[in-house]
Tab-separated table of C-alpha atoms in Angstrom:
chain	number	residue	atom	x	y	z
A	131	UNK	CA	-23.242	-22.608	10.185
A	132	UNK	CA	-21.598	-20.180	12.079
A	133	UNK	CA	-17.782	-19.476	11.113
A	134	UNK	CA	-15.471	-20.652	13.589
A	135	UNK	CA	-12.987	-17.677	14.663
A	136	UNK	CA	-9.308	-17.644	15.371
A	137	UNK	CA	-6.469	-15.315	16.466
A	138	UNK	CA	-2.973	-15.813	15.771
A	139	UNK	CA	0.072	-13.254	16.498
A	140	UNK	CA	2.307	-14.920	13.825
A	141	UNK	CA	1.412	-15.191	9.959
A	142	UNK	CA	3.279	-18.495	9.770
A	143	UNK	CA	0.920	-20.258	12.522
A	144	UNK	CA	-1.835	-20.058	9.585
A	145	UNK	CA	-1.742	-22.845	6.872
A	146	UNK	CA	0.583	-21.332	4.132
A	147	UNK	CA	-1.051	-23.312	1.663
A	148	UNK	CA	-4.450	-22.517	2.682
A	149	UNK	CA	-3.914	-19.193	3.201
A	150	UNK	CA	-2.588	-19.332	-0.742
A	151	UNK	CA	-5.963	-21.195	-1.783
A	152	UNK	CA	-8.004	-17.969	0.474
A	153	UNK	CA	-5.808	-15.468	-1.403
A	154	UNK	CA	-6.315	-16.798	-4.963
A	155	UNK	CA	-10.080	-17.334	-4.406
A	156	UNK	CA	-10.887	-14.289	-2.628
A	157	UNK	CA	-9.202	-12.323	-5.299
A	158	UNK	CA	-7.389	-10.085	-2.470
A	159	UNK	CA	-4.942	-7.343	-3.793
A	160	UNK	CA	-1.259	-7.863	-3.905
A	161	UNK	CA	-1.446	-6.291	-0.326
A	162	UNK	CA	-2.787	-9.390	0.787
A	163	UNK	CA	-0.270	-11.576	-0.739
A	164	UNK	CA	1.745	-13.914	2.018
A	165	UNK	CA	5.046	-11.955	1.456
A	166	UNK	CA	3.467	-8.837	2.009
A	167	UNK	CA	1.885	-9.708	5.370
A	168	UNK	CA	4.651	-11.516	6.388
A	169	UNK	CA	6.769	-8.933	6.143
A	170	UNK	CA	4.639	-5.882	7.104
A	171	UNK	CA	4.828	-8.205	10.451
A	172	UNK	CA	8.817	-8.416	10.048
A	173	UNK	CA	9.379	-5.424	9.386
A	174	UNK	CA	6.507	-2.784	9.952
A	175	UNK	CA	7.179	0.372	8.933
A	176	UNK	CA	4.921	2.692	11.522
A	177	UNK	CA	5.409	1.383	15.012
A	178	UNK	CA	3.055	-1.215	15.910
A	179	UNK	CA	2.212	-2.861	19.469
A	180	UNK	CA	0.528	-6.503	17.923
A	181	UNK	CA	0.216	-8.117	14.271
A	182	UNK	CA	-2.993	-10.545	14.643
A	183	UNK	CA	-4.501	-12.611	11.864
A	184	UNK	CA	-8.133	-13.228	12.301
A	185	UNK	CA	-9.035	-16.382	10.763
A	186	UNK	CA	-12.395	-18.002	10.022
A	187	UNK	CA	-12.821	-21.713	9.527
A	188	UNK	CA	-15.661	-23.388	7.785
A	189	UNK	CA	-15.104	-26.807	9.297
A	190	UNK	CA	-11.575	-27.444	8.162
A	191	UNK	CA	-11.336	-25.225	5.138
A	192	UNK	CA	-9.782	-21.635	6.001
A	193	UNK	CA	-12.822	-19.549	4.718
A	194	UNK	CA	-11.035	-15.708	5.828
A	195	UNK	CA	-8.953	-13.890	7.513
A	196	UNK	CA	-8.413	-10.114	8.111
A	197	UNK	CA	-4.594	-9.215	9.157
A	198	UNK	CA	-5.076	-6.639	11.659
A	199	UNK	CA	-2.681	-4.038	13.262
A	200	UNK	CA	-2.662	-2.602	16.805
A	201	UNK	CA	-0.906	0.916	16.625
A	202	UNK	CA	-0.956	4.293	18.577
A	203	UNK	CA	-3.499	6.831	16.860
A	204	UNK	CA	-0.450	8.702	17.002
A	205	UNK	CA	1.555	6.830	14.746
A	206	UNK	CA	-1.113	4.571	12.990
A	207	UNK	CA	-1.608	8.163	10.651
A	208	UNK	CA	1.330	9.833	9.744
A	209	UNK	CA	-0.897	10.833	6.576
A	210	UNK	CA	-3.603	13.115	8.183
A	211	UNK	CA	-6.076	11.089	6.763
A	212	UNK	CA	-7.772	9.348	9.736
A	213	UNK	CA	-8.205	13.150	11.123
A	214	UNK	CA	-9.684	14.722	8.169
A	215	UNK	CA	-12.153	11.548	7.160
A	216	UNK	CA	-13.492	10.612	10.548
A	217	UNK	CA	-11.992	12.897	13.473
A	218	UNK	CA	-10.051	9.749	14.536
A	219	UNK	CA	-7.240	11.905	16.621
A	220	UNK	CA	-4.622	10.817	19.460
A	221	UNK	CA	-6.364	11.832	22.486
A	222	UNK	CA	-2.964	10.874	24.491
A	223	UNK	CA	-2.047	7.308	24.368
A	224	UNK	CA	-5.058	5.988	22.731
A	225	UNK	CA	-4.696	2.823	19.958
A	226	UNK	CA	-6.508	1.467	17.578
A	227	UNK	CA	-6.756	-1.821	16.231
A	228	UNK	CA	-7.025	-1.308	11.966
A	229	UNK	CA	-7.176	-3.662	8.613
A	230	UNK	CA	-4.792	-2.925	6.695
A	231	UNK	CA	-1.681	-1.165	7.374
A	232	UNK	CA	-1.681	2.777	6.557
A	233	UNK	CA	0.704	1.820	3.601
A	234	UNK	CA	-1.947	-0.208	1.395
A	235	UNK	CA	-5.025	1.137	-0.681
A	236	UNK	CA	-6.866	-1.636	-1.549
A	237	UNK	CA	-8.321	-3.298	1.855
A	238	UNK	CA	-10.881	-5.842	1.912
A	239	UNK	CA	-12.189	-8.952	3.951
A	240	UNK	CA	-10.743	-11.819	2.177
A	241	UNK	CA	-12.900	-14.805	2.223
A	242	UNK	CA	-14.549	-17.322	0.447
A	243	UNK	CA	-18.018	-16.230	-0.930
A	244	UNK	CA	-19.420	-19.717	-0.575
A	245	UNK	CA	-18.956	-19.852	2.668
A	246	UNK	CA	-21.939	-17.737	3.910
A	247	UNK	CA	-21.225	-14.764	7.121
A	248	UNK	CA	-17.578	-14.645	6.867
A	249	UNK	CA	-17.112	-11.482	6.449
A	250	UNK	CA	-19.632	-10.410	9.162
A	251	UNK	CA	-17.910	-12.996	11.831
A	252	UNK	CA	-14.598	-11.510	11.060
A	253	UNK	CA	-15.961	-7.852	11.175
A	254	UNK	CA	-17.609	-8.537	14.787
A	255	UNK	CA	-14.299	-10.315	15.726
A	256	UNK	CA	-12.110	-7.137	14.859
A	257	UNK	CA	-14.263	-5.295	17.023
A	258	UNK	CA	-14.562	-7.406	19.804
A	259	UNK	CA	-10.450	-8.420	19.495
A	260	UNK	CA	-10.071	-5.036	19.434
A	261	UNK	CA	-12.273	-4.414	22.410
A	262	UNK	CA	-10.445	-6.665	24.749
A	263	UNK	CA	-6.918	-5.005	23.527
A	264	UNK	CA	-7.792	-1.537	24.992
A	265	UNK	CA	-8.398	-0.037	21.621
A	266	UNK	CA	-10.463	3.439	21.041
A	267	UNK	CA	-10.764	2.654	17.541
A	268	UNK	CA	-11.297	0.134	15.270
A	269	UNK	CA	-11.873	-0.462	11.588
A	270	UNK	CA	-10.703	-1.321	7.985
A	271	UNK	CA	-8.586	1.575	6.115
A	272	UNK	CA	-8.493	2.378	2.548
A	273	UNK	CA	-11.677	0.697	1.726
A	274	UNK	CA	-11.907	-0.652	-1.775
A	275	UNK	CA	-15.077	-2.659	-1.133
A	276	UNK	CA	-17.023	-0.056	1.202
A	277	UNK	CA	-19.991	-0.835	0.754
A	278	UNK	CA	-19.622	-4.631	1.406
A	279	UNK	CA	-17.722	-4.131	4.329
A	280	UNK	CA	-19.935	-1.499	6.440
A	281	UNK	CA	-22.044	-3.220	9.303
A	282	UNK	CA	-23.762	-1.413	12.197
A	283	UNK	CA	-21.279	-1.133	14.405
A	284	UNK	CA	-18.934	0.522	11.934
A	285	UNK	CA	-19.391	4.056	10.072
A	286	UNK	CA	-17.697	4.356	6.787
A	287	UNK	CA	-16.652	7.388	5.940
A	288	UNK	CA	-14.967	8.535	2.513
A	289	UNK	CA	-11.076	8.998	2.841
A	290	UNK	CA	-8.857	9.363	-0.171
A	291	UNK	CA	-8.245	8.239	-3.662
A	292	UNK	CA	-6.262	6.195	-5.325
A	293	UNK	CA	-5.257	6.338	-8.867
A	294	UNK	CA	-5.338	3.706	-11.398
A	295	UNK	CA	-5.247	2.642	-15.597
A	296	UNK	CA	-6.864	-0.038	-17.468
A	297	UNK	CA	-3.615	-0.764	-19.891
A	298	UNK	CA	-5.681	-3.497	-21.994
A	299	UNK	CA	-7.217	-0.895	-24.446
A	300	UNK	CA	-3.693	0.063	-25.238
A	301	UNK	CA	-1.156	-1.659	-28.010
A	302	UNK	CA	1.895	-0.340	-26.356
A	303	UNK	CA	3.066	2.394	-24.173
A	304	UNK	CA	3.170	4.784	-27.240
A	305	UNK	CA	-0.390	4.343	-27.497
A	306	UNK	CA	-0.911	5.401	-23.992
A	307	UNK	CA	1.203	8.559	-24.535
A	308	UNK	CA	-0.803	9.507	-27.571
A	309	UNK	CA	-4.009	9.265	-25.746
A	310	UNK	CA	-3.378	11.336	-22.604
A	311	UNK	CA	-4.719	14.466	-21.991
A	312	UNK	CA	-3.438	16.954	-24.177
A	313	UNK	CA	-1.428	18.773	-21.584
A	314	UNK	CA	-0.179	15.663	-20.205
A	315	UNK	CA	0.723	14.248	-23.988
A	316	UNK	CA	2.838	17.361	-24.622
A	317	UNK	CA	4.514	17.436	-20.936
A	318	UNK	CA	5.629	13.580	-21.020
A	319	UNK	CA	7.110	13.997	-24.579
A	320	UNK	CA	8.903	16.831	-23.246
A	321	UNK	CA	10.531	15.395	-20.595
A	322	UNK	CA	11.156	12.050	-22.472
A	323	UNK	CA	12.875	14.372	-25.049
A	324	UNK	CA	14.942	15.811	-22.371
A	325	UNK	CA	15.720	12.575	-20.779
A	326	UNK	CA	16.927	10.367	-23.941
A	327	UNK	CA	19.560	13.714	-24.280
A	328	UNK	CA	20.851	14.078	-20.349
A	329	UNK	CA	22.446	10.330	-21.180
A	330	UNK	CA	20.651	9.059	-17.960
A	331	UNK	CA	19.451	5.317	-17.901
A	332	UNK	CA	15.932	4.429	-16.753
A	333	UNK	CA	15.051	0.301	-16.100
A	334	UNK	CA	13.250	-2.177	-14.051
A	335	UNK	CA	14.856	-4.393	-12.137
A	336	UNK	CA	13.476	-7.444	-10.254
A	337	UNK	CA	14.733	-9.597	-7.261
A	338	UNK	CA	17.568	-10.058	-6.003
A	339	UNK	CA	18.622	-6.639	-5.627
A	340	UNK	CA	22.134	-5.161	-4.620
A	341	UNK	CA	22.672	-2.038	-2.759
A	342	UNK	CA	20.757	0.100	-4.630
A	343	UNK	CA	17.812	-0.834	-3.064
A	344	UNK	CA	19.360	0.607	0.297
A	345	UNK	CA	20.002	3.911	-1.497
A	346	UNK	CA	16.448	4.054	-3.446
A	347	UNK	CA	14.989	3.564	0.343
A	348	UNK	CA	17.269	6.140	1.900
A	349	UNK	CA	15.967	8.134	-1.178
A	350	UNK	CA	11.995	7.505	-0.208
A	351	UNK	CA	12.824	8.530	3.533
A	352	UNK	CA	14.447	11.654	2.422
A	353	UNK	CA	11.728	12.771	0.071
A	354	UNK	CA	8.743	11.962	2.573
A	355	UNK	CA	10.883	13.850	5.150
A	356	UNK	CA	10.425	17.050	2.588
A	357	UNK	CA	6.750	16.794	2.601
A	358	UNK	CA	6.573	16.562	6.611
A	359	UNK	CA	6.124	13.030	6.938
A	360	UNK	CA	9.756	11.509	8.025
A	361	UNK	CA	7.877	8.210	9.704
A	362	UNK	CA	6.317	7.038	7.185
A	363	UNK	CA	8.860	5.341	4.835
A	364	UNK	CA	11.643	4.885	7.467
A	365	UNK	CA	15.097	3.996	5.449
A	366	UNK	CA	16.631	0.527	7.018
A	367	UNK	CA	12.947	-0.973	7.976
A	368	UNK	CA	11.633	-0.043	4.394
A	369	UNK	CA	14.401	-2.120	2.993
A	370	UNK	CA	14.001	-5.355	4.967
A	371	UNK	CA	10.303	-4.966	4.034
A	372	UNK	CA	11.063	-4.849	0.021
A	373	UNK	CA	13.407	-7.746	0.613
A	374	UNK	CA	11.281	-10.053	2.570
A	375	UNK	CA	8.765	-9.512	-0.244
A	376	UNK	CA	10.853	-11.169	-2.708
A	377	UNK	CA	9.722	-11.736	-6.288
A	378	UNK	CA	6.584	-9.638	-5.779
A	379	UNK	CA	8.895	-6.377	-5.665
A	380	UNK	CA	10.106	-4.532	-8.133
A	381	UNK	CA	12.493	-1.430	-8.237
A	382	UNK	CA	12.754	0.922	-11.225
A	383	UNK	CA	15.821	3.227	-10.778
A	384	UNK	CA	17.143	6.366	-13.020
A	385	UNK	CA	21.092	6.166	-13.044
A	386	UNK	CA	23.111	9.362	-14.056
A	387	UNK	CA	26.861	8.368	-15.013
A	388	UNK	CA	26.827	5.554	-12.497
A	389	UNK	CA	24.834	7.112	-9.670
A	390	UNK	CA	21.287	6.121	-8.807
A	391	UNK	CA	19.759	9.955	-8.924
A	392	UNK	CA	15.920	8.820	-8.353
A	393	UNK	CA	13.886	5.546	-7.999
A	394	UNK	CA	10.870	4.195	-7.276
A	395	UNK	CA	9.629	0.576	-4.874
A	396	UNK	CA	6.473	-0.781	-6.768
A	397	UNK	CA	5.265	-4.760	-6.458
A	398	UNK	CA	3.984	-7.156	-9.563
A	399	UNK	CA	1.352	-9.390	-9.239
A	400	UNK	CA	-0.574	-11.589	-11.417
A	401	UNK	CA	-1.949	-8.698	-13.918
A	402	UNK	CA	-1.012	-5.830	-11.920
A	403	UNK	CA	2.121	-3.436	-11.616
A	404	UNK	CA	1.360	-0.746	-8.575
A	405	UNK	CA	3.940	1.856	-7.926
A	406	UNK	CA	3.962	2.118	-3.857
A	407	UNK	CA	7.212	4.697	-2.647
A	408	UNK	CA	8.890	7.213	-4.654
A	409	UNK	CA	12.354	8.621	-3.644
A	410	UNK	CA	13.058	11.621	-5.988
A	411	UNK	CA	15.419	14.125	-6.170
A	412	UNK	CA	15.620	17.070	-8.493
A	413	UNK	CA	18.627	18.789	-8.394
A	414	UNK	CA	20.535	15.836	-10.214
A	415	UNK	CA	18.826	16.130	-13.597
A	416	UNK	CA	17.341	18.389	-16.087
A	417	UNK	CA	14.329	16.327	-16.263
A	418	UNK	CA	11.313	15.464	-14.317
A	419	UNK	CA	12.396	11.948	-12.373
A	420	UNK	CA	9.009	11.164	-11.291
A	421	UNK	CA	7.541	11.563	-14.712
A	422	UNK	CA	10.305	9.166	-16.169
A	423	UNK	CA	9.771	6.775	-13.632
A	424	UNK	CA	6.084	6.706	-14.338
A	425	UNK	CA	7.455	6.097	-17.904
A	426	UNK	CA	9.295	3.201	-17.560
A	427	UNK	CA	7.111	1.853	-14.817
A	428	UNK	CA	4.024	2.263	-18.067
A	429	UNK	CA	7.002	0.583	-20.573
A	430	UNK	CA	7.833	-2.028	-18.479
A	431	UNK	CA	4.109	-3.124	-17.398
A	432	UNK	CA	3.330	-3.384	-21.681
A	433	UNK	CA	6.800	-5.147	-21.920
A	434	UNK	CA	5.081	-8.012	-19.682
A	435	UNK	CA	1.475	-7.789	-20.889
A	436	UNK	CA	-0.190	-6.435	-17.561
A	437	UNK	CA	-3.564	-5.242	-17.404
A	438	UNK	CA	-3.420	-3.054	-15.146
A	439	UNK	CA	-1.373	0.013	-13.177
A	440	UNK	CA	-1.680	1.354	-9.760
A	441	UNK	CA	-0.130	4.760	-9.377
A	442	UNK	CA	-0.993	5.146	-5.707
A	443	UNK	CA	-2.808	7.922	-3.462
A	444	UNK	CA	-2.339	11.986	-3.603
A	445	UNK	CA	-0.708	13.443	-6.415
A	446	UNK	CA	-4.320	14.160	-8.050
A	447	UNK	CA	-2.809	16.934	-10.693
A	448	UNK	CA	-0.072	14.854	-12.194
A	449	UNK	CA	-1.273	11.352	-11.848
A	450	UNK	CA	-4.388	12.795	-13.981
A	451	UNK	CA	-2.532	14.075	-16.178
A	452	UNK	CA	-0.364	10.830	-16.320
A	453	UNK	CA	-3.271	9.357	-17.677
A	454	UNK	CA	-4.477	8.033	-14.098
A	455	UNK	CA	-8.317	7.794	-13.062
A	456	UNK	CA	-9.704	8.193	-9.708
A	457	UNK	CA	-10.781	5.236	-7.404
A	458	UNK	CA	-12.434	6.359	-3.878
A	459	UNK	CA	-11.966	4.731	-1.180
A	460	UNK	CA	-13.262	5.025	2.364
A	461	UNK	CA	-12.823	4.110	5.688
A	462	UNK	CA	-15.114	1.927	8.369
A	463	UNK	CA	-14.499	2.958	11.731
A	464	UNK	CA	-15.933	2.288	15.121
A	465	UNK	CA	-15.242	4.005	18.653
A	466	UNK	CA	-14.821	1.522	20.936
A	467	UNK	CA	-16.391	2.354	24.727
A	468	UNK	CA	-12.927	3.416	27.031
A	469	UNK	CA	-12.235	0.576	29.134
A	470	UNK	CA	-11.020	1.263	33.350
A	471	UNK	CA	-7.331	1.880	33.026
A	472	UNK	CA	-5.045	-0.396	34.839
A	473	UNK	CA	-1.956	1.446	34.540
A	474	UNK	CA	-0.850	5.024	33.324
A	475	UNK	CA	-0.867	5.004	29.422
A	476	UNK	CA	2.139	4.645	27.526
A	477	UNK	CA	4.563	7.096	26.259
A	478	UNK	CA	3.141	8.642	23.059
A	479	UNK	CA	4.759	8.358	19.748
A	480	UNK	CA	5.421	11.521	18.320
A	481	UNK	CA	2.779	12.027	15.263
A	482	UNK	CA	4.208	13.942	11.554
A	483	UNK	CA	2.358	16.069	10.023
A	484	UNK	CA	1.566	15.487	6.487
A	485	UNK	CA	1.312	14.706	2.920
A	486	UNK	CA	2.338	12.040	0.825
């Protein structure tokens, strides 16, 4: 039978319970989890126009649903990646209707596998959804199940990689160390050497936060803004995201005599602990902050007996030699036939250049 397909503009008119059953049974990333989505719709973090949930019933039973996000192609990719992957560029006002936001790297289609051509309704509904909202593009970003997810309507195209560790071979986070590549071994040594003597602090703190979440946030703004990407972890809106996402976030902050000097925003779920945002500075210390975050990220994910660690996109060099493997992960994109114009298009949103 033919999945029946609904669209809702608000997370909480879905079933939370339901939803909960889909997530767990679907085996979605953390990206998927309720909190997440609800407050990547609270509190997005690139401009969006509409959050809409498309939701497949099997009779009753919610059997999928694909959060989708209608943005400007100029602010849907503050990343370049869209560009370089599929030539999906802002040809003045144009959006795009994507699954998921920018900010995750492990999209799928959650849905029950028992309930047979889920995935395909939901795919044909993003397209036709995004059809009828004016959209140029549309598609699923930072594909972890590509080739599950391609149809023929939609081109996938490879797009980044994300970076990743199995921690169950290892006893403890010494182990690790010793079995990193030898040039990582001897740097992460070296700057754990130099921290334990700069009489810094290094820990990982869970929900509810104080104020230093504010300040690791203004710290992830600043340090994108470096690298030519200032929209992409805005300060104030990255904050109300971490703290709508309650006990699924986590913050691991360096302190230097009673200052927070570097931190990073990273989320815990079932057996997973993913680092997400960075905010680092390195005039404050005589040691590397993002390798000591990494450190006590790795310390604290043994401490809890996690399986595995997600050490995000970019970075290829040093997450490698942080012990990190590659994971591709591509895109599925369709351009949509331009529909008349009604009106003049709206003002565009001014694009950043990039790298993360």
């Amino acid at each position: 039978m033919k999945p029946r397909i609904e669209v809702f503009d608000s997370l909480e008119r879905i079933d939370r319970r339901s939803y909960q059953t889909l997530h767990d049974a679907s085996r979605a990333s953390l990206f998927y989890d309720w909190r997440f989505l609800l407050a990547a719709e609270r509190s997005p973090l690139l401009p969006t126009q509409k959050t809409l949930y498309l939701c497949a019933y099997d009779g009753d039973e919610l059997a999928g649903c694909l959060p989708a996000y209608l943005q400007r192609l100029a602010a849907v990719d503050p990343l370049g990646l869209l560009a370089r992957a599929a030539q999906v560029r802002d040809a003045g006002g144009e959006s795009g209707l994507f699954s998921h936001m920018m900010h995750c790297w492990d999209s799928s289609v959650p849905c029950l596998e028992t309930a047979g051509g889920v995935r395909e309704a939901l795919l044909d509904a993003l397209l036709d959804v995004a059809a009828r909202e004016g959209a140029a593009y549309a598609g699923l970003l930072n594909l972890g199940e590509a080739a599950r997810a391609g149809g023929s309507r939609l081109r996938l195209h490879p797009l980044v990689e994300r970076y990743d560790a199995q921690l169950g071979p290892f006893d403890d986070f010494d182990h690790y160390v010793r079995a990193l590549p030898s040039d990582g071994r001897a740097e992460m040594r070296r700057q754990l050497r130099k921290f334990e003597a700069s009489g810094a602090s290094a820990q990982v703190l869970a929900p509810p936060f104080d104020d230093r979440l504010e300040q690791v946030c203004e710290l992830c703004f600043r340090t994108t803004a470096r690298r030519g990407t200032p929209h992409y972890f805005p300060a104030a809106p990255l904050a109300r995201f971490v703290r709508l996402c309650g006990d699924l976030a986590r913050l691991v902050l360096i302190q230097a005599q009673g200052r927070v000097i570097s931190g990073m925003i990273g989320w815990q779920r079932r057996d997973t602990f993913c680092l997400w945002s960075a905010g680092v500075t390195y005039d404050q210390s005589d040691f590397s902050p993002y390798t000591i975050c990494f450190a006590a990220a790795f310390r604290h994910a043994f401490a809890h007996g996690l399986q595995r660690f997600e050490g995000g996109r970019l970075n290829e060099r040093i997450k490698r030699r942080l012990g990190l493997s590659p994971v591709p992960l591509q895109c599925a994109i369709a351009r949509l036939a331009p529909l008349p114009r009604t009106a003049p298009p709206p003002a565009r949103v001014p694009a950043s250049a990039a790298l993360d």
